[in-house]
């Protein structure tokens, strides 16, 4: 759970970097400034340096959590699948640090920032599934806990969620928050933000409908109560995220809404992963 919180949390701090215009508070990578690993007085506004450098330091916290999970699953002699997810979590943090450095060197081109954000959502998904799998028993056979067609719809919903996330980065990429106060609209996505917001909304509605289908199937089946609770919590979270998106659209994307929207994105992705993982589990048989 700590790893999952860290993976989701660093996306929120990353959004704080964007909305405060601190993306180039450290203007190079892996150093903060040329010739200095740490912030330098006068090289950039101190608040921007503090926020950007602080976000870089948090990457070490996430990496530490991933390393601890990796050590724990090896010590516990868990299954190869669990070990693989632990490795993906750790290596993903390393790759993300490199991608973040590249985006800085590219002066926060919109697509490089999008490429930096999207793998974080994948790592949240992996951490959520890993959290579910660690609680299972490796010796038990996988048991289907709800109908196969419901599981198919969880996959359809997950694909729709991918489109929601990708189009969301495009909306942000065309919007007013470049990530650094000195960059302005240079290197932004040159498409109409309103049009992209409509496309993003359509993808969200497809995702919501697919999730409702899963809820309907589970309600009519003998699926376990925890799976049913998960799908209804997920639907509630999607509606909250929808409301935040509407507020952003109506108010012209105020800064405070972006970290909230990003934090909810991580939460929605995590619960989507929980729902998917409920489909088949290795749970001990009660005698």
PDB file of C-alpha atoms in Angstrom:
ATOM      1  CA  UNK A   1       0.000   0.000   0.000  1.00  0.00           C
ATOM      2  CA  UNK A   2       2.893   2.375   0.741  1.00  0.00           C
ATOM      3  CA  UNK A   3       4.244   1.833  -2.768  1.00  0.00           C
ATOM      4  CA  UNK A   4       0.812   2.491  -4.269  1.00  0.00           C
ATOM      5  CA  UNK A   5       0.438   5.727  -2.294  1.00  0.00           C
ATOM      6  CA  UNK A   6       3.933   6.823  -3.343  1.00  0.00           C
ATOM      7  CA  UNK A   7       3.290   6.097  -7.016  1.00  0.00           C
ATOM      8  CA  UNK A   8       0.068   8.075  -6.928  1.00  0.00           C
ATOM      9  CA  UNK A   9       1.433  10.813  -4.682  1.00  0.00           C
ATOM     10  CA  UNK A  10       4.345  11.738  -6.915  1.00  0.00           C
ATOM     11  CA  UNK A  11       1.916  12.447  -9.757  1.00  0.00           C
ATOM     12  CA  UNK A  12       0.264  15.044  -7.512  1.00  0.00           C
ATOM     13  CA  UNK A  13       3.568  16.698  -6.610  1.00  0.00           C
ATOM     14  CA  UNK A  14       4.466  16.657 -10.293  1.00  0.00           C
ATOM     15  CA  UNK A  15       1.254  18.549 -11.038  1.00  0.00           C
ATOM     16  CA  UNK A  16       2.214  21.089  -8.354  1.00  0.00           C
ATOM     17  CA  UNK A  17       5.430  21.663 -10.291  1.00  0.00           C
ATOM     18  CA  UNK A  18       3.338  22.368 -13.388  1.00  0.00           C
ATOM     19  CA  UNK A  19       0.738  24.715 -11.888  1.00  0.00           C
ATOM     20  CA  UNK A  20       3.305  26.766  -9.979  1.00  0.00           C
ATOM     21  CA  UNK A  21       5.407  27.245 -13.117  1.00  0.00           C
ATOM     22  CA  UNK A  22       8.377  25.512 -11.475  1.00  0.00           C
ATOM     23  CA  UNK A  23       9.201  23.001 -14.196  1.00  0.00           C
ATOM     24  CA  UNK A  24      12.513  24.645 -15.010  1.00  0.00           C
ATOM     25  CA  UNK A  25      13.334  25.626 -11.436  1.00  0.00           C
ATOM     26  CA  UNK A  26      16.121  23.119 -12.025  1.00  0.00           C
ATOM     27  CA  UNK A  27      16.990  23.740 -15.659  1.00  0.00           C
ATOM     28  CA  UNK A  28      19.034  20.646 -16.403  1.00  0.00           C
ATOM     29  CA  UNK A  29      19.290  16.966 -15.438  1.00  0.00           C
ATOM     30  CA  UNK A  30      20.621  14.996 -13.570  1.00  0.00           C
ATOM     31  CA  UNK A  31      22.096  18.150 -12.014  1.00  0.00           C
ATOM     32  CA  UNK A  32      19.784  20.912 -10.840  1.00  0.00           C
ATOM     33  CA  UNK A  33      21.839  23.606 -12.574  1.00  0.00           C
ATOM     34  CA  UNK A  34      24.981  23.365 -14.654  1.00  0.00           C
ATOM     35  CA  UNK A  35      27.758  22.401 -12.233  1.00  0.00           C
ATOM     36  CA  UNK A  36      25.476  22.025  -9.223  1.00  0.00           C
ATOM     37  CA  UNK A  37      23.443  19.051  -8.001  1.00  0.00           C
ATOM     38  CA  UNK A  38      21.376  21.301  -5.710  1.00  0.00           C
ATOM     39  CA  UNK A  39      19.573  24.642  -6.207  1.00  0.00           C
ATOM     40  CA  UNK A  40      21.743  27.734  -6.663  1.00  0.00           C
ATOM     41  CA  UNK A  41      20.762  31.112  -5.252  1.00  0.00           C
ATOM     42  CA  UNK A  42      19.711  33.452  -8.064  1.00  0.00           C
ATOM     43  CA  UNK A  43      19.700  30.790 -10.791  1.00  0.00           C
ATOM     44  CA  UNK A  44      15.881  30.799 -10.714  1.00  0.00           C
ATOM     45  CA  UNK A  45      13.220  32.009  -8.254  1.00  0.00           C
ATOM     46  CA  UNK A  46      13.868  30.160  -4.996  1.00  0.00           C
ATOM     47  CA  UNK A  47      10.298  28.893  -4.739  1.00  0.00           C
ATOM     48  CA  UNK A  48      10.519  27.337  -8.205  1.00  0.00           C
ATOM     49  CA  UNK A  49      13.841  25.710  -7.391  1.00  0.00           C
ATOM     50  CA  UNK A  50      12.493  24.364  -4.102  1.00  0.00           C
ATOM     51  CA  UNK A  51       9.374  22.854  -5.669  1.00  0.00           C
ATOM     52  CA  UNK A  52      11.159  21.266  -8.636  1.00  0.00           C
ATOM     53  CA  UNK A  53      14.096  19.981  -6.586  1.00  0.00           C
ATOM     54  CA  UNK A  54      11.721  18.681  -3.925  1.00  0.00           C
ATOM     55  CA  UNK A  55       9.802  16.728  -6.536  1.00  0.00           C
ATOM     56  CA  UNK A  56      13.061  15.206  -7.751  1.00  0.00           C
ATOM     57  CA  UNK A  57      13.921  14.145  -4.216  1.00  0.00           C
ATOM     58  CA  UNK A  58      10.529  12.463  -3.846  1.00  0.00           C
ATOM     59  CA  UNK A  59      11.525  10.145  -6.678  1.00  0.00           C
ATOM     60  CA  UNK A  60      14.070   8.641  -4.272  1.00  0.00           C
ATOM     61  CA  UNK A  61      11.288   8.030  -1.753  1.00  0.00           C
ATOM     62  CA  UNK A  62       9.268   6.171  -4.377  1.00  0.00           C
ATOM     63  CA  UNK A  63      12.366   4.231  -5.431  1.00  0.00           C
ATOM     64  CA  UNK A  64      13.052   3.285  -1.811  1.00  0.00           C
ATOM     65  CA  UNK A  65       9.492   1.997  -1.419  1.00  0.00           C
ATOM     66  CA  UNK A  66       9.863  -0.035  -4.621  1.00  0.00           C
ATOM     67  CA  UNK A  67      13.200  -1.493  -3.446  1.00  0.00           C
ATOM     68  CA  UNK A  68      11.705  -2.488  -0.091  1.00  0.00           C
ATOM     69  CA  UNK A  69       8.825  -4.241  -1.826  1.00  0.00           C
ATOM     70  CA  UNK A  70      11.265  -6.002  -4.139  1.00  0.00           C
ATOM     71  CA  UNK A  71      13.359  -7.225  -1.206  1.00  0.00           C
ATOM     72  CA  UNK A  72      10.250  -8.321   0.690  1.00  0.00           C
ATOM     73  CA  UNK A  73       8.825 -10.445  -2.141  1.00  0.00           C
ATOM     74  CA  UNK A  74      12.174 -12.163  -2.676  1.00  0.00           C
ATOM     75  CA  UNK A  75      12.608 -12.861   1.026  1.00  0.00           C
ATOM     76  CA  UNK A  76       9.093 -14.265   1.160  1.00  0.00           C
ATOM     77  CA  UNK A  77       9.844 -16.399  -1.938  1.00  0.00           C
ATOM     78  CA  UNK A  78       6.740 -15.176  -3.722  1.00  0.00           C
ATOM     79  CA  UNK A  79       5.670 -16.240  -7.198  1.00  0.00           C
ATOM     80  CA  UNK A  80       7.462 -15.145 -10.355  1.00  0.00           C
ATOM     81  CA  UNK A  81       4.458 -13.021 -11.346  1.00  0.00           C
ATOM     82  CA  UNK A  82       4.656 -11.022  -8.114  1.00  0.00           C
ATOM     83  CA  UNK A  83       8.424 -10.648  -8.448  1.00  0.00           C
ATOM     84  CA  UNK A  84       7.957  -9.403 -12.022  1.00  0.00           C
ATOM     85  CA  UNK A  85       5.487  -6.733 -10.899  1.00  0.00           C
ATOM     86  CA  UNK A  86       7.892  -5.674  -8.138  1.00  0.00           C
ATOM     87  CA  UNK A  87      10.685  -5.331 -10.699  1.00  0.00           C
ATOM     88  CA  UNK A  88       8.430  -3.348 -13.039  1.00  0.00           C
ATOM     89  CA  UNK A  89       7.617  -0.996 -10.166  1.00  0.00           C
ATOM     90  CA  UNK A  90      11.290  -0.397  -9.381  1.00  0.00           C
ATOM     91  CA  UNK A  91      12.545  -0.125 -12.954  1.00  0.00           C
ATOM     92  CA  UNK A  92       9.587   2.074 -13.796  1.00  0.00           C
ATOM     93  CA  UNK A  93      10.717   4.634 -11.219  1.00  0.00           C
ATOM     94  CA  UNK A  94      14.183   4.691 -12.787  1.00  0.00           C
ATOM     95  CA  UNK A  95      12.769   5.085 -16.301  1.00  0.00           C
ATOM     96  CA  UNK A  96      10.441   7.831 -15.096  1.00  0.00           C
ATOM     97  CA  UNK A  97      13.359   9.767 -13.632  1.00  0.00           C
ATOM     98  CA  UNK A  98      15.114   9.631 -17.010  1.00  0.00           C
ATOM     99  CA  UNK A  99      11.959  10.676 -18.889  1.00  0.00           C
ATOM    100  CA  UNK A 100      11.528  13.570 -16.465  1.00  0.00           C
ATOM    101  CA  UNK A 101      15.095  14.654 -17.126  1.00  0.00           C
ATOM    102  CA  UNK A 102      14.525  14.494 -20.874  1.00  0.00           C
ATOM    103  CA  UNK A 103      11.390  16.642 -20.566  1.00  0.00           C
ATOM    104  CA  UNK A 104      13.418  19.281 -18.701  1.00  0.00           C
ATOM    105  CA  UNK A 105      16.143  19.245 -21.352  1.00  0.00           C
ATOM    106  CA  UNK A 106      13.413  19.658 -23.997  1.00  0.00           C
ATOM    107  CA  UNK A 107      12.107  22.736 -22.160  1.00  0.00           C
ATOM    108  CA  UNK A 108       8.852  20.974 -21.225  1.00  0.00           C
ATOM    109  CA  UNK A 109       7.542  20.301 -24.724  1.00  0.00           C
ATOM    110  CA  UNK A 110       3.926  19.226 -24.199  1.00  0.00           C
ATOM    111  CA  UNK A 111       4.423  15.725 -25.586  1.00  0.00           C
ATOM    112  CA  UNK A 112       7.455  15.079 -23.368  1.00  0.00           C
ATOM    113  CA  UNK A 113       5.426  16.045 -20.299  1.00  0.00           C
ATOM    114  CA  UNK A 114       2.617  13.737 -21.470  1.00  0.00           C
ATOM    115  CA  UNK A 115       5.096  10.887 -21.928  1.00  0.00           C
ATOM    116  CA  UNK A 116       6.292  11.572 -18.384  1.00  0.00           C
ATOM    117  CA  UNK A 117       2.762  11.426 -16.930  1.00  0.00           C
ATOM    118  CA  UNK A 118       1.305   8.384 -18.677  1.00  0.00           C
ATOM    119  CA  UNK A 119       3.858   5.810 -17.416  1.00  0.00           C
ATOM    120  CA  UNK A 120       3.059   7.005 -13.891  1.00  0.00           C
ATOM    121  CA  UNK A 121      -0.523   5.858 -14.418  1.00  0.00           C
ATOM    122  CA  UNK A 122       0.773   2.481 -15.578  1.00  0.00           C
ATOM    123  CA  UNK A 123       2.922   2.238 -12.448  1.00  0.00           C
ATOM    124  CA  UNK A 124      -0.111   3.075 -10.285  1.00  0.00           C
ATOM    125  CA  UNK A 125      -1.990   0.224 -12.011  1.00  0.00           C
ATOM    126  CA  UNK A 126       0.891  -2.203 -11.432  1.00  0.00           C
ATOM    127  CA  UNK A 127       1.224  -1.154  -7.774  1.00  0.00           C
ATOM    128  CA  UNK A 128      -2.523  -1.635  -7.228  1.00  0.00           C
ATOM    129  CA  UNK A 129      -2.549  -5.128  -8.773  1.00  0.00           C
ATOM    130  CA  UNK A 130       0.618  -5.977  -6.823  1.00  0.00           C
ATOM    131  CA  UNK A 131      -1.125  -4.886  -3.609  1.00  0.00           C
ATOM    132  CA  UNK A 132      -3.966  -7.311  -4.380  1.00  0.00           C
ATOM    133  CA  UNK A 133      -1.701 -10.178  -5.400  1.00  0.00           C
ATOM    134  CA  UNK A 134       0.573  -9.923  -2.364  1.00  0.00           C
ATOM    135  CA  UNK A 135      -2.460 -10.660  -0.170  1.00  0.00           C
ATOM    136  CA  UNK A 136      -3.061 -13.903  -2.045  1.00  0.00           C
ATOM    137  CA  UNK A 137      -1.644 -17.385  -1.492  1.00  0.00           C
ATOM    138  CA  UNK A 138       0.795 -18.537  -4.155  1.00  0.00           C
ATOM    139  CA  UNK A 139       0.023 -22.201  -3.477  1.00  0.00           C
ATOM    140  CA  UNK A 140      -3.678 -21.818  -4.278  1.00  0.00           C
ATOM    141  CA  UNK A 141      -5.090 -22.188  -7.779  1.00  0.00           C
ATOM    142  CA  UNK A 142      -6.506 -19.035  -9.385  1.00  0.00           C
ATOM    143  CA  UNK A 143     -10.273 -18.928  -8.932  1.00  0.00           C
ATOM    144  CA  UNK A 144     -12.657 -16.955 -11.116  1.00  0.00           C
ATOM    145  CA  UNK A 145     -14.710 -14.755  -8.811  1.00  0.00           C
ATOM    146  CA  UNK A 146     -17.124 -13.242 -11.299  1.00  0.00           C
ATOM    147  CA  UNK A 147     -18.353 -14.136 -14.813  1.00  0.00           C
ATOM    148  CA  UNK A 148     -15.873 -14.149 -17.676  1.00  0.00           C
ATOM    149  CA  UNK A 149     -17.883 -11.578 -19.649  1.00  0.00           C
ATOM    150  CA  UNK A 150     -17.671  -9.224 -16.666  1.00  0.00           C
ATOM    151  CA  UNK A 151     -13.883  -9.594 -16.761  1.00  0.00           C
ATOM    152  CA  UNK A 152     -13.978  -8.833 -20.480  1.00  0.00           C
ATOM    153  CA  UNK A 153     -15.813  -5.601 -19.718  1.00  0.00           C
ATOM    154  CA  UNK A 154     -13.207  -4.661 -17.104  1.00  0.00           C
ATOM    155  CA  UNK A 155     -10.630  -4.913 -19.907  1.00  0.00           C
ATOM    156  CA  UNK A 156     -12.821  -2.821 -22.228  1.00  0.00           C
ATOM    157  CA  UNK A 157     -13.161  -0.240 -19.443  1.00  0.00           C
ATOM    158  CA  UNK A 158      -9.386  -0.255 -18.930  1.00  0.00           C
ATOM    159  CA  UNK A 159      -8.813   0.396 -22.646  1.00  0.00           C
ATOM    160  CA  UNK A 160     -11.315   3.254 -22.513  1.00  0.00           C
ATOM    161  CA  UNK A 161      -9.482   4.590 -19.462  1.00  0.00           C
ATOM    162  CA  UNK A 162      -6.261   4.639 -21.499  1.00  0.00           C
ATOM    163  CA  UNK A 163      -7.978   6.896 -24.050  1.00  0.00           C
ATOM    164  CA  UNK A 164      -9.270   9.088 -21.218  1.00  0.00           C
ATOM    165  CA  UNK A 165      -5.742   9.546 -19.895  1.00  0.00           C
ATOM    166  CA  UNK A 166      -4.144  10.164 -23.290  1.00  0.00           C
ATOM    167  CA  UNK A 167      -6.757  12.729 -24.328  1.00  0.00           C
ATOM    168  CA  UNK A 168      -6.443  14.303 -20.889  1.00  0.00           C
ATOM    169  CA  UNK A 169      -2.753  14.958 -21.482  1.00  0.00           C
ATOM    170  CA  UNK A 170      -3.664  16.535 -24.818  1.00  0.00           C
ATOM    171  CA  UNK A 171      -6.150  18.871 -23.139  1.00  0.00           C
ATOM    172  CA  UNK A 172      -3.460  19.862 -20.644  1.00  0.00           C
ATOM    173  CA  UNK A 173      -0.876  20.155 -23.404  1.00  0.00           C
ATOM    174  CA  UNK A 174      -2.990  22.695 -25.258  1.00  0.00           C
ATOM    175  CA  UNK A 175      -4.030  24.562 -22.106  1.00  0.00           C
ATOM    176  CA  UNK A 176      -2.569  27.537 -20.261  1.00  0.00           C
ATOM    177  CA  UNK A 177      -0.273  25.739 -17.800  1.00  0.00           C
ATOM    178  CA  UNK A 178       2.999  25.076 -19.609  1.00  0.00           C
ATOM    179  CA  UNK A 179       4.874  23.940 -16.526  1.00  0.00           C
ATOM    180  CA  UNK A 180       7.255  26.878 -16.266  1.00  0.00           C
ATOM    181  CA  UNK A 181       6.557  30.573 -16.018  1.00  0.00           C
ATOM    182  CA  UNK A 182       9.253  31.386 -18.578  1.00  0.00           C
ATOM    183  CA  UNK A 183       8.124  28.969 -21.264  1.00  0.00           C
ATOM    184  CA  UNK A 184       4.742  30.502 -21.992  1.00  0.00           C
ATOM    185  CA  UNK A 185       2.870  28.844 -24.873  1.00  0.00           C
ATOM    186  CA  UNK A 186       6.059  27.839 -26.690  1.00  0.00           C
ATOM    187  CA  UNK A 187       6.040  24.111 -27.432  1.00  0.00           C
ATOM    188  CA  UNK A 188       2.351  23.706 -26.564  1.00  0.00           C
ATOM    189  CA  UNK A 189      -0.068  21.503 -28.477  1.00  0.00           C
ATOM    190  CA  UNK A 190      -1.516  23.684 -31.217  1.00  0.00           C
ATOM    191  CA  UNK A 191      -5.086  22.365 -31.145  1.00  0.00           C
ATOM    192  CA  UNK A 192      -8.309  23.834 -29.830  1.00  0.00           C
ATOM    193  CA  UNK A 193      -8.550  23.096 -26.112  1.00  0.00           C
ATOM    194  CA  UNK A 194     -12.355  23.129 -26.095  1.00  0.00           C
ATOM    195  CA  UNK A 195     -12.519  20.552 -28.883  1.00  0.00           C
ATOM    196  CA  UNK A 196      -9.998  18.337 -27.096  1.00  0.00           C
ATOM    197  CA  UNK A 197     -11.994  18.663 -23.874  1.00  0.00           C
ATOM    198  CA  UNK A 198     -15.086  17.338 -25.690  1.00  0.00           C
ATOM    199  CA  UNK A 199     -13.118  14.365 -27.047  1.00  0.00           C
ATOM    200  CA  UNK A 200     -11.756  13.737 -23.547  1.00  0.00           C
ATOM    201  CA  UNK A 201     -15.294  13.836 -22.140  1.00  0.00           C
ATOM    202  CA  UNK A 202     -16.577  11.363 -24.743  1.00  0.00           C
ATOM    203  CA  UNK A 203     -13.810   8.923 -23.807  1.00  0.00           C
ATOM    204  CA  UNK A 204     -14.730   9.360 -20.155  1.00  0.00           C
ATOM    205  CA  UNK A 205     -18.396   8.553 -20.874  1.00  0.00           C
ATOM    206  CA  UNK A 206     -17.387   5.391 -22.743  1.00  0.00           C
ATOM    207  CA  UNK A 207     -15.264   4.399 -19.748  1.00  0.00           C
ATOM    208  CA  UNK A 208     -18.142   5.121 -17.357  1.00  0.00           C
ATOM    209  CA  UNK A 209     -20.620   3.115 -19.440  1.00  0.00           C
ATOM    210  CA  UNK A 210     -18.238   0.133 -19.595  1.00  0.00           C
ATOM    211  CA  UNK A 211     -17.829   0.292 -15.816  1.00  0.00           C
ATOM    212  CA  UNK A 212     -21.614   0.439 -15.355  1.00  0.00           C
ATOM    213  CA  UNK A 213     -21.903  -2.702 -17.492  1.00  0.00           C
ATOM    214  CA  UNK A 214     -19.494  -4.463 -15.122  1.00  0.00           C
ATOM    215  CA  UNK A 215     -21.562  -3.274 -12.141  1.00  0.00           C
ATOM    216  CA  UNK A 216     -24.772  -4.525 -13.767  1.00  0.00           C
ATOM    217  CA  UNK A 217     -23.297  -7.965 -14.489  1.00  0.00           C
ATOM    218  CA  UNK A 218     -21.889  -8.306 -10.984  1.00  0.00           C
ATOM    219  CA  UNK A 219     -25.196  -7.256  -9.427  1.00  0.00           C
ATOM    220  CA  UNK A 220     -27.000 -10.029 -11.316  1.00  0.00           C
ATOM    221  CA  UNK A 221     -24.358 -12.650 -10.502  1.00  0.00           C
ATOM    222  CA  UNK A 222     -23.102 -14.297  -7.337  1.00  0.00           C
ATOM    223  CA  UNK A 223     -19.922 -12.234  -7.399  1.00  0.00           C
ATOM    224  CA  UNK A 224     -18.330 -11.664  -3.974  1.00  0.00           C
ATOM    225  CA  UNK A 225     -19.330  -8.604  -1.993  1.00  0.00           C
ATOM    226  CA  UNK A 226     -15.844  -7.056  -2.084  1.00  0.00           C
ATOM    227  CA  UNK A 227     -15.877  -7.003  -5.913  1.00  0.00           C
ATOM    228  CA  UNK A 228     -19.331  -5.411  -5.942  1.00  0.00           C
ATOM    229  CA  UNK A 229     -18.217  -2.768  -3.441  1.00  0.00           C
ATOM    230  CA  UNK A 230     -15.150  -2.012  -5.539  1.00  0.00           C
ATOM    231  CA  UNK A 231     -17.123  -1.377  -8.725  1.00  0.00           C
ATOM    232  CA  UNK A 232     -19.569   0.975  -6.990  1.00  0.00           C
ATOM    233  CA  UNK A 233     -16.761   2.880  -5.283  1.00  0.00           C
ATOM    234  CA  UNK A 234     -15.084   3.175  -8.688  1.00  0.00           C
ATOM    235  CA  UNK A 235     -18.258   4.567 -10.256  1.00  0.00           C
ATOM    236  CA  UNK A 236     -18.539   7.120  -7.442  1.00  0.00           C
ATOM    237  CA  UNK A 237     -14.919   8.155  -8.025  1.00  0.00           C
ATOM    238  CA  UNK A 238     -15.539   8.545 -11.754  1.00  0.00           C
ATOM    239  CA  UNK A 239     -18.453  10.884 -11.020  1.00  0.00           C
ATOM    240  CA  UNK A 240     -16.263  12.936  -8.680  1.00  0.00           C
ATOM    241  CA  UNK A 241     -13.597  13.132 -11.385  1.00  0.00           C
ATOM    242  CA  UNK A 242     -16.273  14.146 -13.901  1.00  0.00           C
ATOM    243  CA  UNK A 243     -17.409  16.953 -11.589  1.00  0.00           C
ATOM    244  CA  UNK A 244     -13.841  18.229 -11.237  1.00  0.00           C
ATOM    245  CA  UNK A 245     -13.452  18.162 -15.012  1.00  0.00           C
ATOM    246  CA  UNK A 246     -16.660  20.156 -15.477  1.00  0.00           C
ATOM    247  CA  UNK A 247     -15.424  22.734 -12.954  1.00  0.00           C
ATOM    248  CA  UNK A 248     -12.154  23.012 -14.862  1.00  0.00           C
ATOM    249  CA  UNK A 249     -13.985  23.455 -18.154  1.00  0.00           C
ATOM    250  CA  UNK A 250     -16.391  26.076 -16.808  1.00  0.00           C
ATOM    251  CA  UNK A 251     -13.780  28.046 -14.854  1.00  0.00           C
ATOM    252  CA  UNK A 252     -10.988  28.037 -17.430  1.00  0.00           C
ATOM    253  CA  UNK A 253      -8.750  25.464 -15.704  1.00  0.00           C
ATOM    254  CA  UNK A 254      -7.883  27.250 -12.433  1.00  0.00           C
ATOM    255  CA  UNK A 255      -4.565  26.101 -10.990  1.00  0.00           C
ATOM    256  CA  UNK A 256      -5.959  24.506  -7.841  1.00  0.00           C
ATOM    257  CA  UNK A 257      -8.083  22.053  -9.821  1.00  0.00           C
ATOM    258  CA  UNK A 258      -5.148  20.388 -11.567  1.00  0.00           C
ATOM    259  CA  UNK A 259      -3.515  18.627  -8.555  1.00  0.00           C
ATOM    260  CA  UNK A 260      -6.987  17.506  -7.440  1.00  0.00           C
ATOM    261  CA  UNK A 261      -7.763  16.165 -10.919  1.00  0.00           C
ATOM    262  CA  UNK A 262      -4.404  14.389 -11.139  1.00  0.00           C
ATOM    263  CA  UNK A 263      -4.800  12.891  -7.662  1.00  0.00           C
ATOM    264  CA  UNK A 264      -8.238  11.596  -8.602  1.00  0.00           C
ATOM    265  CA  UNK A 265      -6.801  10.146 -11.820  1.00  0.00           C
ATOM    266  CA  UNK A 266      -4.410   8.029  -9.766  1.00  0.00           C
ATOM    267  CA  UNK A 267      -7.252   6.962  -7.473  1.00  0.00           C
ATOM    268  CA  UNK A 268      -9.508   5.999 -10.381  1.00  0.00           C
ATOM    269  CA  UNK A 269      -6.693   4.027 -12.040  1.00  0.00           C
ATOM    270  CA  UNK A 270      -5.976   2.215  -8.758  1.00  0.00           C
ATOM    271  CA  UNK A 271      -9.615   1.184  -8.255  1.00  0.00           C
ATOM    272  CA  UNK A 272      -9.886   0.122 -11.902  1.00  0.00           C
ATOM    273  CA  UNK A 273      -6.901  -2.141 -11.245  1.00  0.00           C
ATOM    274  CA  UNK A 274      -8.509  -3.431  -8.031  1.00  0.00           C
ATOM    275  CA  UNK A 275     -11.658  -4.319  -9.968  1.00  0.00           C
ATOM    276  CA  UNK A 276      -9.680  -6.100 -12.670  1.00  0.00           C
ATOM    277  CA  UNK A 277      -7.693  -8.040 -10.044  1.00  0.00           C
ATOM    278  CA  UNK A 278     -10.894  -9.193  -8.342  1.00  0.00           C
ATOM    279  CA  UNK A 279     -11.754 -11.231 -11.450  1.00  0.00           C
ATOM    280  CA  UNK A 280      -9.312 -14.025 -10.608  1.00  0.00           C
ATOM    281  CA  UNK A 281      -7.600 -14.497  -7.290  1.00  0.00           C
ATOM    282  CA  UNK A 282      -5.514 -17.123  -5.496  1.00  0.00           C
ATOM    283  CA  UNK A 283      -7.316 -17.262  -2.178  1.00  0.00           C
ATOM    284  CA  UNK A 284      -7.070 -20.057   0.419  1.00  0.00           C
ATOM    285  CA  UNK A 285      -9.978 -22.472   0.414  1.00  0.00           C
ATOM    286  CA  UNK A 286     -12.025 -22.351   3.585  1.00  0.00           C
ATOM    287  CA  UNK A 287     -12.663 -25.820   5.037  1.00  0.00           C
TER     288      UNK A 287
END
